[in-house]
mmCIF file of C-alpha atoms in Angstrom:
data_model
loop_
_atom_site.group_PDB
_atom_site.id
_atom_site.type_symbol
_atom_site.label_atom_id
_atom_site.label_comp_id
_atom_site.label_asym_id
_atom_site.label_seq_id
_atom_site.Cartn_x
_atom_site.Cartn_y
_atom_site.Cartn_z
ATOM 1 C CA UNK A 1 70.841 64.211 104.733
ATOM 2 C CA UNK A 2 69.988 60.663 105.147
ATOM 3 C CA UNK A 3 66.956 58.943 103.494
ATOM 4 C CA UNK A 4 66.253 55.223 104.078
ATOM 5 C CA UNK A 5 65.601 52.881 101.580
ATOM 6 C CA UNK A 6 62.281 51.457 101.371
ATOM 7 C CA UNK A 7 61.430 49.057 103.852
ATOM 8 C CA UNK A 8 59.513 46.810 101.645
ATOM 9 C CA UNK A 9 61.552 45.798 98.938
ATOM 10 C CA UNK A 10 91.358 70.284 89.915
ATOM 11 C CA UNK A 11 90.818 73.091 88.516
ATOM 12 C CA UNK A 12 93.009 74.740 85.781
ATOM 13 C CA UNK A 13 92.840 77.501 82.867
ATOM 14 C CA UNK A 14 95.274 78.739 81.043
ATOM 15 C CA UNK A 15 97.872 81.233 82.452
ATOM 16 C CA UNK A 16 97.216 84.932 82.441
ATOM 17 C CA UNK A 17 98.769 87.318 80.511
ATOM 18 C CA UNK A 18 99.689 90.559 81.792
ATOM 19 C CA UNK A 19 97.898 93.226 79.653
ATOM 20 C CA UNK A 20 99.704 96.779 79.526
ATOM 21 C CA UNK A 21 99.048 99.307 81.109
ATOM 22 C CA UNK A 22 96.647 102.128 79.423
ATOM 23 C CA UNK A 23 97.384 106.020 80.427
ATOM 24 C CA UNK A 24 94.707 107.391 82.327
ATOM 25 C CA UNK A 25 92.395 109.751 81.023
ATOM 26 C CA UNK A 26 91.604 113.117 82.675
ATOM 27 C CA UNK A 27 87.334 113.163 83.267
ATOM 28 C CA UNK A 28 85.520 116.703 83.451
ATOM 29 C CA UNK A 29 82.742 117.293 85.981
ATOM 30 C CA UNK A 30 80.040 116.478 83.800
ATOM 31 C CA UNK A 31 81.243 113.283 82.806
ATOM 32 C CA UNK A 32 79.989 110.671 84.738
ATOM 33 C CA UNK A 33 76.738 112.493 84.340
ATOM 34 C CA UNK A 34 76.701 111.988 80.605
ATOM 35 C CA UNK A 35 77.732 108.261 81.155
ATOM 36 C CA UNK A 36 74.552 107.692 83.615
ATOM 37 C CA UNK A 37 72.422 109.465 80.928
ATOM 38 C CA UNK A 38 73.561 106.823 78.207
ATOM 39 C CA UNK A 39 73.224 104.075 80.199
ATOM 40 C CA UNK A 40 69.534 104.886 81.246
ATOM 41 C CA UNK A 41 68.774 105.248 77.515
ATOM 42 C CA UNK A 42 70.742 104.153 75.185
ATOM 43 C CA UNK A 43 71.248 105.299 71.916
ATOM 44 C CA UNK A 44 69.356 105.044 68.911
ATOM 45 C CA UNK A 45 69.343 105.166 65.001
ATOM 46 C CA UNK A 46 71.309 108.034 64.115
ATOM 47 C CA UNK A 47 72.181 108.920 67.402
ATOM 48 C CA UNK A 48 69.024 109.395 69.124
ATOM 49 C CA UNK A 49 68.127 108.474 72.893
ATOM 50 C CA UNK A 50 66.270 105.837 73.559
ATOM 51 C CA UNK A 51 64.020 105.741 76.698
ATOM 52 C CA UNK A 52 64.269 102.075 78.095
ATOM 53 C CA UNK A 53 61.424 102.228 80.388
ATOM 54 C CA UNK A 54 60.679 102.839 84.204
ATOM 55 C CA UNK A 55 62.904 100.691 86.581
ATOM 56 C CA UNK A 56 61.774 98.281 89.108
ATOM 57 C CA UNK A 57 60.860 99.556 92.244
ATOM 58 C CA UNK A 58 62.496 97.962 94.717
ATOM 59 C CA UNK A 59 60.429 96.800 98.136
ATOM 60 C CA UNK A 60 61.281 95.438 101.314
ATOM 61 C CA UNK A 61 59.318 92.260 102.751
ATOM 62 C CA UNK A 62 56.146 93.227 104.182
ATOM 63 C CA UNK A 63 55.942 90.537 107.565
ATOM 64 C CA UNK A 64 52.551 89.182 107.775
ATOM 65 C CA UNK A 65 50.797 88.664 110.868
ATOM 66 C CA UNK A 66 53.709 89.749 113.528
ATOM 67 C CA UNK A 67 51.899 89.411 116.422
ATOM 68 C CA UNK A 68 52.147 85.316 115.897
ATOM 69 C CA UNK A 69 54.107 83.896 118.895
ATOM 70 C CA UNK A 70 57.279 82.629 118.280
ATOM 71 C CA UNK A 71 57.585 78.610 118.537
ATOM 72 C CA UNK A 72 58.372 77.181 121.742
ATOM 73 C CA UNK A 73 60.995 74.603 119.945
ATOM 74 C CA UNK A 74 62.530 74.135 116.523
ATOM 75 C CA UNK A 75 60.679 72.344 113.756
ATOM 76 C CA UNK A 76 63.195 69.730 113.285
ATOM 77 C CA UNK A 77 66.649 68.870 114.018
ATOM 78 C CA UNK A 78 70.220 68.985 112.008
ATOM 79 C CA UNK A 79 70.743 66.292 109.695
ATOM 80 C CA UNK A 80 72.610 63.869 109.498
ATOM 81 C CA UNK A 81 73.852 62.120 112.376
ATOM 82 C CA UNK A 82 77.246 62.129 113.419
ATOM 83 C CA UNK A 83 79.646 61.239 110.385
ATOM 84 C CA UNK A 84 80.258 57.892 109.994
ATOM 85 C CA UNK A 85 83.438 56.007 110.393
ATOM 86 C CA UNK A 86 83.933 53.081 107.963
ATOM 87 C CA UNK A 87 84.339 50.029 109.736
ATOM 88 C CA UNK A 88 87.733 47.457 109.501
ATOM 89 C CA UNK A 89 89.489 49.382 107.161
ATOM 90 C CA UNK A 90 93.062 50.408 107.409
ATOM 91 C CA UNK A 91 94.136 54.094 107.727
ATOM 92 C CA UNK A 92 95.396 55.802 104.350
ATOM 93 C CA UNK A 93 98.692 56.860 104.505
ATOM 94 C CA UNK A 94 99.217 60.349 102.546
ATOM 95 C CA UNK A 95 95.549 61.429 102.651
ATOM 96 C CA UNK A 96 94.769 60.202 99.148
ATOM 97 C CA UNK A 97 91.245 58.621 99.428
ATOM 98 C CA UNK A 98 92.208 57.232 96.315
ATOM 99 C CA UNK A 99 94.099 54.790 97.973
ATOM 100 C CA UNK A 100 90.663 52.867 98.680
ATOM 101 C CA UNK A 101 89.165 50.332 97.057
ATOM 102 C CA UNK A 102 85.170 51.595 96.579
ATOM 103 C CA UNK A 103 84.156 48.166 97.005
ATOM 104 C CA UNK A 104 86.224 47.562 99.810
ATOM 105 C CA UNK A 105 84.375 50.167 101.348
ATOM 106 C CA UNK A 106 80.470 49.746 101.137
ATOM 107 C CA UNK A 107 81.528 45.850 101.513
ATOM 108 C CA UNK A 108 82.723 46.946 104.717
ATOM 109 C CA UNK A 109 79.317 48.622 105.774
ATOM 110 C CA UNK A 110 77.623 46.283 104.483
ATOM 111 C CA UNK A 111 79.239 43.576 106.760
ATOM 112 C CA UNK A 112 79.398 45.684 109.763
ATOM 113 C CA UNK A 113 75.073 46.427 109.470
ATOM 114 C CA UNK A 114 73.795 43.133 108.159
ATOM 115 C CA UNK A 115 70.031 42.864 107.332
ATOM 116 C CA UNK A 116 69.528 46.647 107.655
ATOM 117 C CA UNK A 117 67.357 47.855 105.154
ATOM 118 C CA UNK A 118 66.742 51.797 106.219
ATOM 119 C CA UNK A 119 68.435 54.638 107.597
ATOM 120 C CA UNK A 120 72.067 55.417 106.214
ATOM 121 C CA UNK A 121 72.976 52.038 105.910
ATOM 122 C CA UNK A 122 69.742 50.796 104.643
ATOM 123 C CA UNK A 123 69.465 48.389 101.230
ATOM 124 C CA UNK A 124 67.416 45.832 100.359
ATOM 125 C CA UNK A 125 68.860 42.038 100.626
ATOM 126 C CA UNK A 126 69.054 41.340 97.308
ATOM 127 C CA UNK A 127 71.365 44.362 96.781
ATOM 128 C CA UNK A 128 73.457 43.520 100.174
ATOM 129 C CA UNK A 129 73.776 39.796 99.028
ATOM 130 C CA UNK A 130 75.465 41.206 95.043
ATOM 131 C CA UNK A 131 77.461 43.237 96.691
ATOM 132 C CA UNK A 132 79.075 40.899 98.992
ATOM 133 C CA UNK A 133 79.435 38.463 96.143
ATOM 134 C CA UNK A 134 81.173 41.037 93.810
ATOM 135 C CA UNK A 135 84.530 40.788 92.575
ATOM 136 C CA UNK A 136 85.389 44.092 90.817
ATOM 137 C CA UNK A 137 83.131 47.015 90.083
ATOM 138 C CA UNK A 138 81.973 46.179 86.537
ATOM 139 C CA UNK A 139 81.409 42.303 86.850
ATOM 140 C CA UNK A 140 78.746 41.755 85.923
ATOM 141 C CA UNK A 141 75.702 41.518 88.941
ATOM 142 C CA UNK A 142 77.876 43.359 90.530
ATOM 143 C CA UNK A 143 75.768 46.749 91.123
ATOM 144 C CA UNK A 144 78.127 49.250 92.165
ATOM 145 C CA UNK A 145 79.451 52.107 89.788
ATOM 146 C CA UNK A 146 82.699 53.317 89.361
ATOM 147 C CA UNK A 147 83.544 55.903 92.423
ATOM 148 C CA UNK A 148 83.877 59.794 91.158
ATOM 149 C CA UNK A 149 86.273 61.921 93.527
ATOM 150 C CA UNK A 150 86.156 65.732 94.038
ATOM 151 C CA UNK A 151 86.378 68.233 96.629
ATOM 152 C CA UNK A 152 83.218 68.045 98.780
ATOM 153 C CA UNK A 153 84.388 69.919 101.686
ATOM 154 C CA UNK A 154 87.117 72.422 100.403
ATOM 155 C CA UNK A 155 90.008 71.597 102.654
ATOM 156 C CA UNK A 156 91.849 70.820 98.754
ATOM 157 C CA UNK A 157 91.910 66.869 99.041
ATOM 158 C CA UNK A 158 89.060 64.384 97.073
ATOM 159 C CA UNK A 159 85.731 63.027 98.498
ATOM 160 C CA UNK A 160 85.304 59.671 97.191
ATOM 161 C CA UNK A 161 81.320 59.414 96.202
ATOM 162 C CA UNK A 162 79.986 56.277 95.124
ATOM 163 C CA UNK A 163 76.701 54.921 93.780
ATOM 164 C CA UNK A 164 75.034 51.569 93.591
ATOM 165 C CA UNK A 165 72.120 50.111 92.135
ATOM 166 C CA UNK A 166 69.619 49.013 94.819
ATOM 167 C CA UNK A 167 66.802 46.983 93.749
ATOM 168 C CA UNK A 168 64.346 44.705 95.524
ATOM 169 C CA UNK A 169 64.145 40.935 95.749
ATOM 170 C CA UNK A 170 62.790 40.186 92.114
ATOM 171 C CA UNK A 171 62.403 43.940 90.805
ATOM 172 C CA UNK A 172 63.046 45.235 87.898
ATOM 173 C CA UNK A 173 64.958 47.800 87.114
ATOM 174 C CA UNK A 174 61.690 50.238 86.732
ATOM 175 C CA UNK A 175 61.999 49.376 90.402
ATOM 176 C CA UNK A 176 65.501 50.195 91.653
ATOM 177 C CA UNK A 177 66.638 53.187 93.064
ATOM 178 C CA UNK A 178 70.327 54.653 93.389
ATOM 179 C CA UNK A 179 71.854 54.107 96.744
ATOM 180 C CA UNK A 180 74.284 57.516 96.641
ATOM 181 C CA UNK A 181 77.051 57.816 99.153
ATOM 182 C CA UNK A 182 80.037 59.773 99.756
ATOM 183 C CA UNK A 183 83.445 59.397 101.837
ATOM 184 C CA UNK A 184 86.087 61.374 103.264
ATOM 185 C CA UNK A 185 89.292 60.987 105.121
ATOM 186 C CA UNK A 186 89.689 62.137 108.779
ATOM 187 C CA UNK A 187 93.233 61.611 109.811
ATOM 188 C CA UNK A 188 93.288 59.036 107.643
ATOM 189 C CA UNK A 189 90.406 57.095 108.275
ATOM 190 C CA UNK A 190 87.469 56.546 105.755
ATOM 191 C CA UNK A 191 84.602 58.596 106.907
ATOM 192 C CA UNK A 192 80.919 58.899 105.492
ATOM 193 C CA UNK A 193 79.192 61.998 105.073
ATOM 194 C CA UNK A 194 76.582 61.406 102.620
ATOM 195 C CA UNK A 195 73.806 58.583 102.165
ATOM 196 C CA UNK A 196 70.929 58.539 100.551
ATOM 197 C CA UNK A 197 68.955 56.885 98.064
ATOM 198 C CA UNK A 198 67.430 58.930 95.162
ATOM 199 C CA UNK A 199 65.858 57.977 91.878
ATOM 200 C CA UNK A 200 67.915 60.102 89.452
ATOM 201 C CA UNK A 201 67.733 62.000 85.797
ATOM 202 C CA UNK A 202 71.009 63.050 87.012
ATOM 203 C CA UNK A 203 73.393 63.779 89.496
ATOM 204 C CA UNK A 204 75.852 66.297 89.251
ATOM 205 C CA UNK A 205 79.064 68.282 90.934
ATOM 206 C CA UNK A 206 78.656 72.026 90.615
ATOM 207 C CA UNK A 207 81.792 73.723 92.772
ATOM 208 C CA UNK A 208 81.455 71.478 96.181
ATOM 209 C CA UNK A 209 77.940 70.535 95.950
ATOM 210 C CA UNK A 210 76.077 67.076 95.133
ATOM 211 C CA UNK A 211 72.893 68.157 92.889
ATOM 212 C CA UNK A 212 70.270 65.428 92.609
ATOM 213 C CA UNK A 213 67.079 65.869 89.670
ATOM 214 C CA UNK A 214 64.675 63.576 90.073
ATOM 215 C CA UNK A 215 61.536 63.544 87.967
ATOM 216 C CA UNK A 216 58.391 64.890 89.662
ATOM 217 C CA UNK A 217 54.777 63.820 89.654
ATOM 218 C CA UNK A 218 53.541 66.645 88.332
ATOM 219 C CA UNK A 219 54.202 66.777 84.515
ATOM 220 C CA UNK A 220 56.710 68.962 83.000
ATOM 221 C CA UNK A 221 57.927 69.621 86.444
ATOM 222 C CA UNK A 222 61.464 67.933 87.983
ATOM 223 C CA UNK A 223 62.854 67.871 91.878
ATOM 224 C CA UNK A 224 66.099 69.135 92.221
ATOM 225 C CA UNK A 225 68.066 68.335 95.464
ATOM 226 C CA UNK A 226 71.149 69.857 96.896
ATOM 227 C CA UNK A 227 73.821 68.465 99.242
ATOM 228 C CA UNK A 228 76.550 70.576 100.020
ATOM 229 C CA UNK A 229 79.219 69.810 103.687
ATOM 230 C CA UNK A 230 78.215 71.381 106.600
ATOM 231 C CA UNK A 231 81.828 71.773 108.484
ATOM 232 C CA UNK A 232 79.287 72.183 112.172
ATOM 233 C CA UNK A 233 77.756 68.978 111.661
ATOM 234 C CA UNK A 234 80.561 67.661 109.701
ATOM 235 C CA UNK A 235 78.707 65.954 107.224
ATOM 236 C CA UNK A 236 76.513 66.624 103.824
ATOM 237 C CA UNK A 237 73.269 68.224 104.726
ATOM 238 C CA UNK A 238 70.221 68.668 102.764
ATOM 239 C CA UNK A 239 71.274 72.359 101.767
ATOM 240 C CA UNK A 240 67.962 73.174 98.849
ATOM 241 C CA UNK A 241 65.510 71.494 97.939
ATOM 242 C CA UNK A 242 62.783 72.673 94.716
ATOM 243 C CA UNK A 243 60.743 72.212 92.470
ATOM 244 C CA UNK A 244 61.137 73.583 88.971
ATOM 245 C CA UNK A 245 59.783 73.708 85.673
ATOM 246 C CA UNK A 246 61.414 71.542 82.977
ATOM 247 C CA UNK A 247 59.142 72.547 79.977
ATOM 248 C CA UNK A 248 56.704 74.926 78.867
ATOM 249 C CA UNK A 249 53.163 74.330 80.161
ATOM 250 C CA UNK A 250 50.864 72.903 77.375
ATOM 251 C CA UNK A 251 48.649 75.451 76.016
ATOM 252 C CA UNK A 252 44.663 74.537 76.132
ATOM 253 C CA UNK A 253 42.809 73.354 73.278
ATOM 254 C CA UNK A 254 40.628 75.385 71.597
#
């Protein structure tokens, strides 16, 4: 998924242990019977049944309206574009992203696109013209973060993902917004496969996917974005996208 910026302005637990083996136990007829029966109710004080209550019924979607015609074309179209390859920067031998220098990299893009303030490679000026000038992630002006690397696709190698600080000529930092990106390597070259700009509480890795929360405008409520690689279109995509309650409504006054 790819959203502009504005215009204006390894897995390990411990080992398992082999538990022995337990004889098996001869069952009667009337046995798994009896087990249903406790399970539906449960047991008691002393020993009594308890009812716990009707179940659920389940239902199956009721389709409303199905004489509507079916659309003539789709409502949209894949996103994003075709992965990106990182401009004038060597191939990585060994297919350790690791090997690359984060800065190296979005000074790259930034190089390759100048002046381009929307669309994958969009930031505003003031943002392009810090990170040109920066030395090292963590000088200071410098706005990039330090990269975080996991699996984002599953083939068992690191994504690189990187975030910067991208705020208008002037702005304050009420005013920035989080230029979020992600890399890969494809035979050894650095390719992108995420951009976007967001506005963060946090962001988060859950298994392979990229989870976004961004506060909402309506109170007590936050929007929660997730990315996760679509091996078709080779690239992040815009997998779910909600909105969900972060508190208990306020009760009225009485």
């Amino acid at each position: 998924m790819t959203r502009g910026a504005p215009p204006s302005a390894s897995r390990s637990g411990p080992p398992r242990r082999d538990r022995p083996r337990r004889p098996r136990r001869r069952l009667s007829a009337a046995a798994p019977a009896a087990s249903l029966a406790l399970l539906l109710c449960g047991c008691g004080a002393q020993g009594k049944a308890l009812v716990a209550g009707p179940a659920a019924t389940a239902s199956a979607p009721v389709r409303l309206w199905p004489d509507l015609p079916a659309p003539e074309r789709p409502t949209g179209r894949p996103d994003p574009p075709a992965p990106d390859r990182v401009p004038h920067m060597p191939a990585v031998p060994g297919g350790d992203i690791r090997a690359l220098s984060a800065l190296a990299v979005v000074q790259a893009e930034v190089a390759a696109h100048p002046g381009v303030v929307t669309g994958g490679d969009g930031m505003y000026a003031d943002t392009a013209r810090r990170i040109t000038a920066c030395a090292r992630i963590g000088a200071p002006g410098c706005p990039l973060r330090e990269p975080r690397f996991h699996d984002l696709t599953g083939n068992g190698k690191d994504e690189m993902i990187v975030g910067f600080e991208d705020r208008p000529d002037g702005g304050s930092a009420a005013d920035a917004s989080l230029g979020l990106r992600a890399y890969t390597l494809d035979h050894g070259v650095a390719v992108r496969i995420l951009s976007t700009h967001v506005r963060p509480l946090s962001v988060e890795v859950a298994g392979r996917e990229v989870i976004v929360r961004e506060p909402a405008e309506l109170p007590g409520y936050e929007n929660r974005s997730v990315y996760a690689w679509d091996a078709d279109l080779r690239g992040m995509t815009l997998h779910r996208e909600e909105i969900r309650r972060v508190r208990p409504a306020t009760p009225p006054a009485e």
